[in-house]
PDB file of C-alpha atoms in Angstrom:
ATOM      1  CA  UNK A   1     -27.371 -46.242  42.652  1.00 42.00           C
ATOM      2  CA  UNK A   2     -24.275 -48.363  42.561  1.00 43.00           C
ATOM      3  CA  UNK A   3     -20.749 -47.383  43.591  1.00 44.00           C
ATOM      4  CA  UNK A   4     -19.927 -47.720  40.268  1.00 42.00           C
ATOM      5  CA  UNK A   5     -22.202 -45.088  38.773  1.00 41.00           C
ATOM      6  CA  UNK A   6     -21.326 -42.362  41.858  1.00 45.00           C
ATOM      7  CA  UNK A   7     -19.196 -39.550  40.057  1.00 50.00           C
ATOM      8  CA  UNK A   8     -17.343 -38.182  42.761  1.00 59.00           C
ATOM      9  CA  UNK A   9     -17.738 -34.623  43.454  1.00 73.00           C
ATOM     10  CA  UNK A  10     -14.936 -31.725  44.098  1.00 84.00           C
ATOM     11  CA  UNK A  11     -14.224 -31.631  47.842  1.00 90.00           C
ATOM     12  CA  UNK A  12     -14.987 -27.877  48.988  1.00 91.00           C
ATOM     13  CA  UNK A  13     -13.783 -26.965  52.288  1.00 93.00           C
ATOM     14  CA  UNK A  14     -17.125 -24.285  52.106  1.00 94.00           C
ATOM     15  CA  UNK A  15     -18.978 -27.387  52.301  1.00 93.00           C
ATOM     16  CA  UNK A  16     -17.417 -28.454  55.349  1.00 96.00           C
ATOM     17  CA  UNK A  17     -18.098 -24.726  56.891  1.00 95.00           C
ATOM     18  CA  UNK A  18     -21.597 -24.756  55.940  1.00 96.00           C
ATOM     19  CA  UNK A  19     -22.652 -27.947  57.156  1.00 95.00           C
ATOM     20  CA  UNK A  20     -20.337 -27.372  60.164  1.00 96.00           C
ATOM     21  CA  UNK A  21     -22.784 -24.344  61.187  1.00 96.00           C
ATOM     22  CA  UNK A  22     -26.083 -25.637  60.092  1.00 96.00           C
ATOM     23  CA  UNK A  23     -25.421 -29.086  62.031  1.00 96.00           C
ATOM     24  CA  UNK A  24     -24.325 -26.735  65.132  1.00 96.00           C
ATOM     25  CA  UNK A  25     -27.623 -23.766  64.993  1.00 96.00           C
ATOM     26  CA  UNK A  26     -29.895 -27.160  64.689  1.00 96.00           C
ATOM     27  CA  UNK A  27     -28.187 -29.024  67.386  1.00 96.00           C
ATOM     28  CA  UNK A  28     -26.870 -25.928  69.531  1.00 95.00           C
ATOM     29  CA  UNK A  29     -28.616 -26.959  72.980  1.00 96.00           C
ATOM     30  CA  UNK A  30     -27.523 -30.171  73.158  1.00 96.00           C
ATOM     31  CA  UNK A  31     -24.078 -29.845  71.838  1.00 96.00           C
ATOM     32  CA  UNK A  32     -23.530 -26.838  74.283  1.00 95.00           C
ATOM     33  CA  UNK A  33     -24.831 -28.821  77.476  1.00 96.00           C
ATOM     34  CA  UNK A  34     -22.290 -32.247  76.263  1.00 96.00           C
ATOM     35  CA  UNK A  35     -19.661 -29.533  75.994  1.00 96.00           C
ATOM     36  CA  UNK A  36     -20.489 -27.791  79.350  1.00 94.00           C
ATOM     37  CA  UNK A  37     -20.522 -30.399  81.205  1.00 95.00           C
ATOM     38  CA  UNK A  38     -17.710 -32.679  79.798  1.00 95.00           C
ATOM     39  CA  UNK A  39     -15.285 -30.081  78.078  1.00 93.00           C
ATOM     40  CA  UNK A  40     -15.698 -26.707  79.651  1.00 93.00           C
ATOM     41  CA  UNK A  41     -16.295 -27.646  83.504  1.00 93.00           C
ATOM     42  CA  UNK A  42     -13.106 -30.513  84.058  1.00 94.00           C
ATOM     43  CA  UNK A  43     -11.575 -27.529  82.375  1.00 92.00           C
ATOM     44  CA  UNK A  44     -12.316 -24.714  84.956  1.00 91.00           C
ATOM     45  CA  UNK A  45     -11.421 -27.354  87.292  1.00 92.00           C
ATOM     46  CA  UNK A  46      -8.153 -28.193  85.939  1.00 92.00           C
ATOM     47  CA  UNK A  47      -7.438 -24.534  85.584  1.00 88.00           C
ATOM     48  CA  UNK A  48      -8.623 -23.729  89.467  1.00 87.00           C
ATOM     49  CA  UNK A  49      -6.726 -26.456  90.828  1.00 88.00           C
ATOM     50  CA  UNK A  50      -3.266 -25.758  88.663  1.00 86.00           C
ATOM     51  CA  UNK A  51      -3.608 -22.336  90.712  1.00 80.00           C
ATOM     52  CA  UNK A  52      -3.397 -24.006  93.404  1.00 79.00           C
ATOM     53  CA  UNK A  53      -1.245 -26.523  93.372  1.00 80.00           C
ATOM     54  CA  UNK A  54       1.609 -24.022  91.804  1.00 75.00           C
ATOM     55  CA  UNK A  55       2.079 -20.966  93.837  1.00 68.00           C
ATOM     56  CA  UNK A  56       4.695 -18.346  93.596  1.00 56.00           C
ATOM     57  CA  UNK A  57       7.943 -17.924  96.778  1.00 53.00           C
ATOM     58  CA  UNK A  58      10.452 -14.818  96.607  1.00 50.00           C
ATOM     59  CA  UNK A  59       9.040 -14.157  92.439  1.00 53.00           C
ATOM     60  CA  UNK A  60       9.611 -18.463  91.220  1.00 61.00           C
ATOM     61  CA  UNK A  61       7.243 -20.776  90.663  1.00 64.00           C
ATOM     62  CA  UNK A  62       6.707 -23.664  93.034  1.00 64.00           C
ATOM     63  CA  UNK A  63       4.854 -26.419  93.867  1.00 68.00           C
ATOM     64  CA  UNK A  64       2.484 -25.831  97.062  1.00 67.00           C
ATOM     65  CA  UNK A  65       0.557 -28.458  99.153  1.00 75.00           C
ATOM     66  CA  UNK A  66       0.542 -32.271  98.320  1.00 82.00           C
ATOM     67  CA  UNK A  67      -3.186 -32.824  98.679  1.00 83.00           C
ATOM     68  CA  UNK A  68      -3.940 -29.613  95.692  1.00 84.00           C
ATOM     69  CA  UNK A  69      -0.838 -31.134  93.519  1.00 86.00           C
ATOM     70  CA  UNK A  70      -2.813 -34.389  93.832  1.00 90.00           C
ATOM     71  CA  UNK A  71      -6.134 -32.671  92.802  1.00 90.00           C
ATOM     72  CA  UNK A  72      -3.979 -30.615  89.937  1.00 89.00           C
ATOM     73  CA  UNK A  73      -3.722 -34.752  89.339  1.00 92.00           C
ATOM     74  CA  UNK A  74      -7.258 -36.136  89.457  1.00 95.00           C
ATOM     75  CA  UNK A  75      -8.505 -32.894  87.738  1.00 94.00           C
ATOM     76  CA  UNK A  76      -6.350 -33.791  84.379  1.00 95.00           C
ATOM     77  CA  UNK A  77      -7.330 -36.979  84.600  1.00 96.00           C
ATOM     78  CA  UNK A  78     -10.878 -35.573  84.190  1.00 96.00           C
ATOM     79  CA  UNK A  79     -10.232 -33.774  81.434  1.00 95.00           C
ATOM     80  CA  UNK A  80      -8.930 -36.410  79.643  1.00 95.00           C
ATOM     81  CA  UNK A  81     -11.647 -37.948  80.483  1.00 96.00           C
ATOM     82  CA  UNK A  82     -14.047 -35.893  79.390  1.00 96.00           C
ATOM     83  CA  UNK A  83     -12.207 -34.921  75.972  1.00 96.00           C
ATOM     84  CA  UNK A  84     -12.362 -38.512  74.089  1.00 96.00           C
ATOM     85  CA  UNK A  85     -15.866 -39.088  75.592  1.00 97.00           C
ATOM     86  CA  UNK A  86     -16.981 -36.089  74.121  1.00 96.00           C
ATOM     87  CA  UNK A  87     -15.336 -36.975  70.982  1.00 96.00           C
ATOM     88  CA  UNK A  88     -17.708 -40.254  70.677  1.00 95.00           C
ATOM     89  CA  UNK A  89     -20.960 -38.021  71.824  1.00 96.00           C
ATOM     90  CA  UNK A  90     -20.652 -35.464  69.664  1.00 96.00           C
ATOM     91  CA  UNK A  91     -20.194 -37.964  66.684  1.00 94.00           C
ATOM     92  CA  UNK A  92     -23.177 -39.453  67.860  1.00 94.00           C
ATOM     93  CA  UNK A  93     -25.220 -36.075  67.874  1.00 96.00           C
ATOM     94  CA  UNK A  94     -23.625 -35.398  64.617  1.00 95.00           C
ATOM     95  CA  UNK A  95     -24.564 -38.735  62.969  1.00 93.00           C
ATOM     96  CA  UNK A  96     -28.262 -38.642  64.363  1.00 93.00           C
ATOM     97  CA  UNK A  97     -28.759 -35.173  62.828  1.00 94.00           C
ATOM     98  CA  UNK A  98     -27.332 -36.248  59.145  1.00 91.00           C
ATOM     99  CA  UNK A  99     -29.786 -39.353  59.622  1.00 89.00           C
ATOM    100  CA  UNK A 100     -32.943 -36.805  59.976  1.00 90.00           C
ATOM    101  CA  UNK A 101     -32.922 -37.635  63.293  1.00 90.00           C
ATOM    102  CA  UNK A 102     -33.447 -35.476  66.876  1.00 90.00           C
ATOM    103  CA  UNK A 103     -30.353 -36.137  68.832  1.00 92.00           C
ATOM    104  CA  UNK A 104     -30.573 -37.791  72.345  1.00 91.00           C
ATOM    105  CA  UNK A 105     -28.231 -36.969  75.391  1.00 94.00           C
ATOM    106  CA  UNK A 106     -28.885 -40.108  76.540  1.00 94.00           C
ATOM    107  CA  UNK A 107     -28.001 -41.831  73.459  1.00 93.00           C
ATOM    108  CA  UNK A 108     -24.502 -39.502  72.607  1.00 95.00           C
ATOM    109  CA  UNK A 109     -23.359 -40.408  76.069  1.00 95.00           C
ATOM    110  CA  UNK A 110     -24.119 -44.346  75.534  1.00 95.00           C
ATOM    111  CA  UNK A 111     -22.130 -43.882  72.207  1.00 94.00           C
ATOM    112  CA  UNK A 112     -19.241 -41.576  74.179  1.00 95.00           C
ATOM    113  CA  UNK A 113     -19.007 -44.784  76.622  1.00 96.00           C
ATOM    114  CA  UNK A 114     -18.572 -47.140  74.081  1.00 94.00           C
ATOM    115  CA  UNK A 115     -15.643 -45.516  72.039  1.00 95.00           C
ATOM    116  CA  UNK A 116     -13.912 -43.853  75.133  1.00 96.00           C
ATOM    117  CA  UNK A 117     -11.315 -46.665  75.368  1.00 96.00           C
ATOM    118  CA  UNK A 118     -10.280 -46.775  71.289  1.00 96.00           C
ATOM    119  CA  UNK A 119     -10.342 -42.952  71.316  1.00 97.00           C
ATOM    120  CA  UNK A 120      -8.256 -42.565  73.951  1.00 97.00           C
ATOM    121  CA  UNK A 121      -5.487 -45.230  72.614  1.00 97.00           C
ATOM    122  CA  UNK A 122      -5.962 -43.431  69.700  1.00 97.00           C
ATOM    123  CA  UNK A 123      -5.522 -40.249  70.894  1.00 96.00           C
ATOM    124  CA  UNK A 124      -1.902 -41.577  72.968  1.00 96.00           C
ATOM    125  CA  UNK A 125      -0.212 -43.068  70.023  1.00 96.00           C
ATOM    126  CA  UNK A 126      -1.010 -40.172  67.485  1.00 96.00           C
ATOM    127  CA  UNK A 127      -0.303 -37.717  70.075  1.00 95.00           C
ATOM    128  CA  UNK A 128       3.090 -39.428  70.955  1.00 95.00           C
ATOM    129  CA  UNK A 129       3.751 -39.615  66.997  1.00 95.00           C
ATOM    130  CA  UNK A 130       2.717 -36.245  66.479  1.00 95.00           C
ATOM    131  CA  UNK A 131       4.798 -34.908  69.419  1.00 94.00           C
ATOM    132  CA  UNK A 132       8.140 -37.082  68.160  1.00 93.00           C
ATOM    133  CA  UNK A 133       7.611 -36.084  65.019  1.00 92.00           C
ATOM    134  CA  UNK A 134       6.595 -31.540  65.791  1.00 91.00           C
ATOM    135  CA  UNK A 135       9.850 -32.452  68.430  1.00 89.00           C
ATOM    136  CA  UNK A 136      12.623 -33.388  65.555  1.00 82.00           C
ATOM    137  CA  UNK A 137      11.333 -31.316  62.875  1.00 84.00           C
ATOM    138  CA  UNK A 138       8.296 -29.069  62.653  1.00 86.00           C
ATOM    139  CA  UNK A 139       6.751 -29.805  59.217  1.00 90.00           C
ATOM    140  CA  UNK A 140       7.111 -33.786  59.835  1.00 90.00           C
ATOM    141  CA  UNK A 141       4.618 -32.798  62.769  1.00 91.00           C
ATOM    142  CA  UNK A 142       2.387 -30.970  60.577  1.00 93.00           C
ATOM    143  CA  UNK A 143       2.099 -33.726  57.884  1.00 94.00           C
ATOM    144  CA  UNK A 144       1.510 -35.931  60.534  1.00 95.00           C
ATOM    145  CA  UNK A 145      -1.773 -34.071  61.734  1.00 96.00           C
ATOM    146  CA  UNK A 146      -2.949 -33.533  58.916  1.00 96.00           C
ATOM    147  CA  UNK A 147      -3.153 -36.965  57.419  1.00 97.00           C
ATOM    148  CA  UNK A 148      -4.242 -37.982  60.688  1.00 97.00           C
ATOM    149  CA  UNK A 149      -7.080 -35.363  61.030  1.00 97.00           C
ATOM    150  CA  UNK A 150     -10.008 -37.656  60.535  1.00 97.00           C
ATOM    151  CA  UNK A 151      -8.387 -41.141  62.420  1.00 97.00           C
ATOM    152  CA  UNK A 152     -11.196 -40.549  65.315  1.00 96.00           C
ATOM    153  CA  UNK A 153     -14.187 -40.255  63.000  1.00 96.00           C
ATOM    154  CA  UNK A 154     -13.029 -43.278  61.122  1.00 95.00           C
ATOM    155  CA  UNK A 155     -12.690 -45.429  64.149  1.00 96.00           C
ATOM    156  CA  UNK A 156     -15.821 -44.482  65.680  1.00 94.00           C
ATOM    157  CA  UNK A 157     -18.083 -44.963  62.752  1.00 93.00           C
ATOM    158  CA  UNK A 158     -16.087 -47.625  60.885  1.00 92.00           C
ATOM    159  CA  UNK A 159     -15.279 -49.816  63.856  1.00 91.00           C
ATOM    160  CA  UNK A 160     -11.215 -49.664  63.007  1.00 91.00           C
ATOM    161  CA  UNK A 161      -8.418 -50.112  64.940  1.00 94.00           C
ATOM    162  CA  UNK A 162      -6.100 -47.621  65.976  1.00 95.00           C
ATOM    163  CA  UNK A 163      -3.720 -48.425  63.408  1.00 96.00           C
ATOM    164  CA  UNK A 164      -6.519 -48.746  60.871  1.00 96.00           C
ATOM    165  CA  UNK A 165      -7.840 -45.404  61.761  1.00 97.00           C
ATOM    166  CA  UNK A 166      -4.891 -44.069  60.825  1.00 97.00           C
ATOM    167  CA  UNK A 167      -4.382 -45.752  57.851  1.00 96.00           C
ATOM    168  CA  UNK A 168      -7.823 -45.026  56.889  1.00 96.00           C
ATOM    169  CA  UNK A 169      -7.302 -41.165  57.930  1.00 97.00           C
ATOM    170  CA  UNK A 170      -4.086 -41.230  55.511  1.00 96.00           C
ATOM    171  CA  UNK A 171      -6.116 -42.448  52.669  1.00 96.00           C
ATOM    172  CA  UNK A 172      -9.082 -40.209  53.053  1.00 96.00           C
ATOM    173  CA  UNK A 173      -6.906 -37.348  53.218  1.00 96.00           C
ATOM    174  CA  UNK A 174      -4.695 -37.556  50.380  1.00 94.00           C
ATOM    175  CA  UNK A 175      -4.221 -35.354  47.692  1.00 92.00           C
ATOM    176  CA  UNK A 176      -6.526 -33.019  49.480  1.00 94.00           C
ATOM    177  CA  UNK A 177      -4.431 -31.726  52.696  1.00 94.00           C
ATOM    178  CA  UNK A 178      -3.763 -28.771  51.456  1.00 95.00           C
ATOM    179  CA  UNK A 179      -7.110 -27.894  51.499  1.00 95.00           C
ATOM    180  CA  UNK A 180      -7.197 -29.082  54.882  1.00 96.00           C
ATOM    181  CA  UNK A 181      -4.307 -27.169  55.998  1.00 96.00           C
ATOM    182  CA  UNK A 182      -6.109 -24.180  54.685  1.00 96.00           C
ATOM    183  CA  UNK A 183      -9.233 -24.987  57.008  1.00 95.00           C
ATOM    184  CA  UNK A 184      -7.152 -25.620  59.907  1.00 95.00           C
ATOM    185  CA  UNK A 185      -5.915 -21.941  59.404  1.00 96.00           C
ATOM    186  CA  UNK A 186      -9.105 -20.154  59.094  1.00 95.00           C
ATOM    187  CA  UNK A 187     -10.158 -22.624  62.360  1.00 95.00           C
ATOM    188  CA  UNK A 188      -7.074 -21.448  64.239  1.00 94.00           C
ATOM    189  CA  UNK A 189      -7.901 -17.411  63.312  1.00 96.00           C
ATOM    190  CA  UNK A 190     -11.494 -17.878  64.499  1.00 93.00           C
ATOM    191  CA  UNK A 191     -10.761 -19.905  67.814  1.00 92.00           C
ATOM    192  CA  UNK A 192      -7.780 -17.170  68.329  1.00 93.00           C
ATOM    193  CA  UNK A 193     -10.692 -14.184  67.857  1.00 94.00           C
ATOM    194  CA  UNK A 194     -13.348 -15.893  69.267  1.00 91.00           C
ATOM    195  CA  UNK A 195     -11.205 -16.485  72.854  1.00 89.00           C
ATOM    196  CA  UNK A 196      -9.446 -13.245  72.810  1.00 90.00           C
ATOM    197  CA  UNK A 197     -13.310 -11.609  72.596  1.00 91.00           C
ATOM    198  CA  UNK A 198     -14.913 -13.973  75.503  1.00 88.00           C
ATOM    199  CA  UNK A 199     -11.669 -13.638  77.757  1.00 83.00           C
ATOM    200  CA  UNK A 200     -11.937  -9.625  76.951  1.00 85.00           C
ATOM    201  CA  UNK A 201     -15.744  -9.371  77.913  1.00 85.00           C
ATOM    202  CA  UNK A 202     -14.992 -11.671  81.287  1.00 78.00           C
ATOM    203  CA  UNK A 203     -12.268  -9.883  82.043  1.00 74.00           C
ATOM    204  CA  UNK A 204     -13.365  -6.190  81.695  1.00 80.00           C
ATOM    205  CA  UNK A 205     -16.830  -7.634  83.845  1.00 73.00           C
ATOM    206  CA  UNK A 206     -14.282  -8.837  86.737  1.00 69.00           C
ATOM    207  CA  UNK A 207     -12.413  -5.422  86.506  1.00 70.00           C
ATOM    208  CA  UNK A 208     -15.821  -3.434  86.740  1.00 73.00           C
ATOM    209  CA  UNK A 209     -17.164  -5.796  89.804  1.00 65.00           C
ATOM    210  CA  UNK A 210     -13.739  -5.465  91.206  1.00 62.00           C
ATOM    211  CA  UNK A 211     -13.479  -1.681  91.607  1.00 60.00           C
ATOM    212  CA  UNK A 212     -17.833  -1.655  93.009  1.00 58.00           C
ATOM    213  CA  UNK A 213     -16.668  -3.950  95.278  1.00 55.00           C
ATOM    214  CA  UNK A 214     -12.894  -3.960  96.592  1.00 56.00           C
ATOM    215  CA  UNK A 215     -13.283  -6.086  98.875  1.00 54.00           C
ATOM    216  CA  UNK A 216     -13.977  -8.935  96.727  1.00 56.00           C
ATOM    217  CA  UNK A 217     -11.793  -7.555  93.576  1.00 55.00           C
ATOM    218  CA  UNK A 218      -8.887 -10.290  92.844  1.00 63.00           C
ATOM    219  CA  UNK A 219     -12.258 -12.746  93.524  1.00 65.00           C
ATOM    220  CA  UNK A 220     -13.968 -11.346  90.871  1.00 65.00           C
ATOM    221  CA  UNK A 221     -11.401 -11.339  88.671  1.00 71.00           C
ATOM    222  CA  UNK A 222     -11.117 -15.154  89.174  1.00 74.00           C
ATOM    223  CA  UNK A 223     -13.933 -15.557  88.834  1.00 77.00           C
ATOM    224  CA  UNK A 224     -14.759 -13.680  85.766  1.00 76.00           C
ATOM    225  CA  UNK A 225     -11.226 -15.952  84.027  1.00 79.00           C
ATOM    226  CA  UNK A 226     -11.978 -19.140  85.130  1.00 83.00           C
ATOM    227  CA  UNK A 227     -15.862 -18.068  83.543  1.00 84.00           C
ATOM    228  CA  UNK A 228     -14.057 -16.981  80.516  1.00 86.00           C
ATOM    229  CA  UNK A 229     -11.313 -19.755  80.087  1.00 86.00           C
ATOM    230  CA  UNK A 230     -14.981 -22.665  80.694  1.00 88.00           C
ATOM    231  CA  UNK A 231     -16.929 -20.604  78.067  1.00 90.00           C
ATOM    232  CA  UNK A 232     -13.775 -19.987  75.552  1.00 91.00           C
ATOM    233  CA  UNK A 233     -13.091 -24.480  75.838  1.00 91.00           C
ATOM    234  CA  UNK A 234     -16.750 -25.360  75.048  1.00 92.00           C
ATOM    235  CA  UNK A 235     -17.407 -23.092  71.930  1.00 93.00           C
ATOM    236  CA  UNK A 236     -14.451 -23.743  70.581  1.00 93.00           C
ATOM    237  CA  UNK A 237     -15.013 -27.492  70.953  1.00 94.00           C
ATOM    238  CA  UNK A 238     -18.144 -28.004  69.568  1.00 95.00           C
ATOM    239  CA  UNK A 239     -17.024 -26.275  66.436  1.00 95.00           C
ATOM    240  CA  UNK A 240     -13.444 -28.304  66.505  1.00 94.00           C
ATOM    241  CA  UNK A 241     -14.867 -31.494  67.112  1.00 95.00           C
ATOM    242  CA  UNK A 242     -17.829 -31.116  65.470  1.00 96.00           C
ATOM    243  CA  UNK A 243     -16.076 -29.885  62.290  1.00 96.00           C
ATOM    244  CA  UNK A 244     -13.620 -32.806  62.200  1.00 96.00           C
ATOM    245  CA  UNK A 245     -16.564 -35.310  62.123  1.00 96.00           C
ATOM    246  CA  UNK A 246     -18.222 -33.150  59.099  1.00 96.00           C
ATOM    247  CA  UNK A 247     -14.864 -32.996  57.428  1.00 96.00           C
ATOM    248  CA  UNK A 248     -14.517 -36.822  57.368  1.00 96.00           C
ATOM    249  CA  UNK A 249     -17.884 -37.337  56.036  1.00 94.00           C
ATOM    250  CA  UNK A 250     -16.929 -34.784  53.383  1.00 94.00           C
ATOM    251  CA  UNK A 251     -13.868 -36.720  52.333  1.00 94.00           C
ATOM    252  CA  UNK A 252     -16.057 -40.107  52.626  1.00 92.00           C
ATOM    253  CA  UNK A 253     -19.023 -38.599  50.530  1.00 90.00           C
ATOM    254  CA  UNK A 254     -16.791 -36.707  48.173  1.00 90.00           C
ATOM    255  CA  UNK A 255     -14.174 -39.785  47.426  1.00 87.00           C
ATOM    256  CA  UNK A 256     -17.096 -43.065  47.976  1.00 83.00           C
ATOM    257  CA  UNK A 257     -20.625 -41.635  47.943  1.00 78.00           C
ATOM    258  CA  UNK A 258     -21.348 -43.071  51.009  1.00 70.00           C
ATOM    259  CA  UNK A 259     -25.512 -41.579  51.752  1.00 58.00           C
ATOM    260  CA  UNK A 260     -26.331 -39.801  54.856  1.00 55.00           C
ATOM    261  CA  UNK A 261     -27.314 -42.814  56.565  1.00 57.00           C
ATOM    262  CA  UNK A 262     -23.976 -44.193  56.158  1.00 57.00           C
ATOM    263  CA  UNK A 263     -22.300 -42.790  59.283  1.00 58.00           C
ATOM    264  CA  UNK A 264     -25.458 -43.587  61.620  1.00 54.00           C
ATOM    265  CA  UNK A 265     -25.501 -47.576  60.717  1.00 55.00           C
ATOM    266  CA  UNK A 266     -22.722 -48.030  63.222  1.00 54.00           C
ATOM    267  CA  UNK A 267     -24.771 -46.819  65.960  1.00 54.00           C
ATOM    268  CA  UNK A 268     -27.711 -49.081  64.836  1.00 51.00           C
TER     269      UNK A 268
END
């Protein structure tokens, strides 16, 4: 059928939720191991070696050792890393499965490769933006993230720019941010609940293993957060990043009518 015979259909962030868990319970393996291994671990690192690298003289913080500064360092730099090309993997995984097709590691991690360097400008002159804009008034800041929700899906399967992305993120988004705003919310309340429940459960497991064995208590305990803190970063991610690509196929499909095979042609 012909653009010009597609009635557009009323965008429903339910739709968005729906899809967001099917896509997720069919793909759940896969999309936990990408964000193990690329979201959750540099995180536990970054966490371990910020421990480290900060320690506490006379009740102050200060910085300790050069060589676990410079790993605090390196171990950011990881988790940069690992954030943008987990952005491009995870639209990958995301793209194969609308497509009717089985998602491949190997594949999401070819297509993570090949957008890492766009996302990551991307993600320093929004963030910068954002940040200037949050720093002189909050609502500016807000505006700002919200018409820019969708710039990373749009530059990974449209091939844009940064600037395009943007653009293109603005235009999807209008006259429907409110709704948007309204799914950020609910995502905000679940991630809030969901990490307050998996940081509980770690921490009342380090507690318990710390009194049966006192000799390995404040271990145990760091154990059982740095456990928590990994497990809290990757479910949260693959429903954040995951959601973000279904949300800009939403606005696509509900504004254009672009088909299901629409978002996977780029990966062709």
């Amino acid at each position: 059928m012909s653009d010009s015979h597609y009635r557009t259909r009323r965008f429903d962030i339910g739709t968005v939720i729906s899809k967001t868990l099917s896509v997720v319970g069919r793909n759940l393996p896969l999309l936990s191991l990408l964000a193990l291994i690329l979201g959750a671990a540099p995180n536990v690192w970054f966490t371990w070696a910020q421990s480290h690298a900060i320690t506490e003289i006379g009740g102050k913080k200060a910085f300790g050792d050069p060589s676990q500064i410079a790993m605090w360092g390196v171990a950011f730099l990881v988790v940069v890393f690992g954030s943008f090309l987990l952005q491009g993997a995870l639209a990958r995984v995301v793209a194969s499965d609308l497509n009717g097709e089985k998602p491949d590691l190997g594949l999401a991690l070819s297509a993570g490769f090949r957008a890492f360097a766009p996302l990551l400008l991307l993600g320093v002159v929004s963030g910068l933006a954002i940040l200037l804009a949050t720093a002189a008034l909050i609502v500016p800041g807000v505006i700002l993230s919200l018409a820019w929700v969708v710039a990373w899906p749009a530059l990974v399967f449209e091939r844009k720019g940064v600037f395009e992305a943007l653009s293109r993120s603005r235009d999807l988004t209008r006259g429907r941010r409110w709704p948007i705003f309204g799914l950020s919310l609910i995502y905000v309340v679940c991630a809030t609940v969901v990490q307050l429940l998996i940081v509980g459960i770690f921490g009342i497991v380090g507690v318990i293993l710390g009194a049966a064995a006192s000799n390995v208590g404040a271990a145990a305990i760091q154990i059982a957060t740095l456990a928590a803190s990994g497990l809290a970063v990757a479910v949260v991610t693959i429903f954040n990043m995951t959601g973000v690509t279904l949300l800009y196929h939403e606005l696509r499909d509900t504004r254009e009518g672009i088909g299901a095979n629409a978002t996977a042609e780029v990966f062709a």
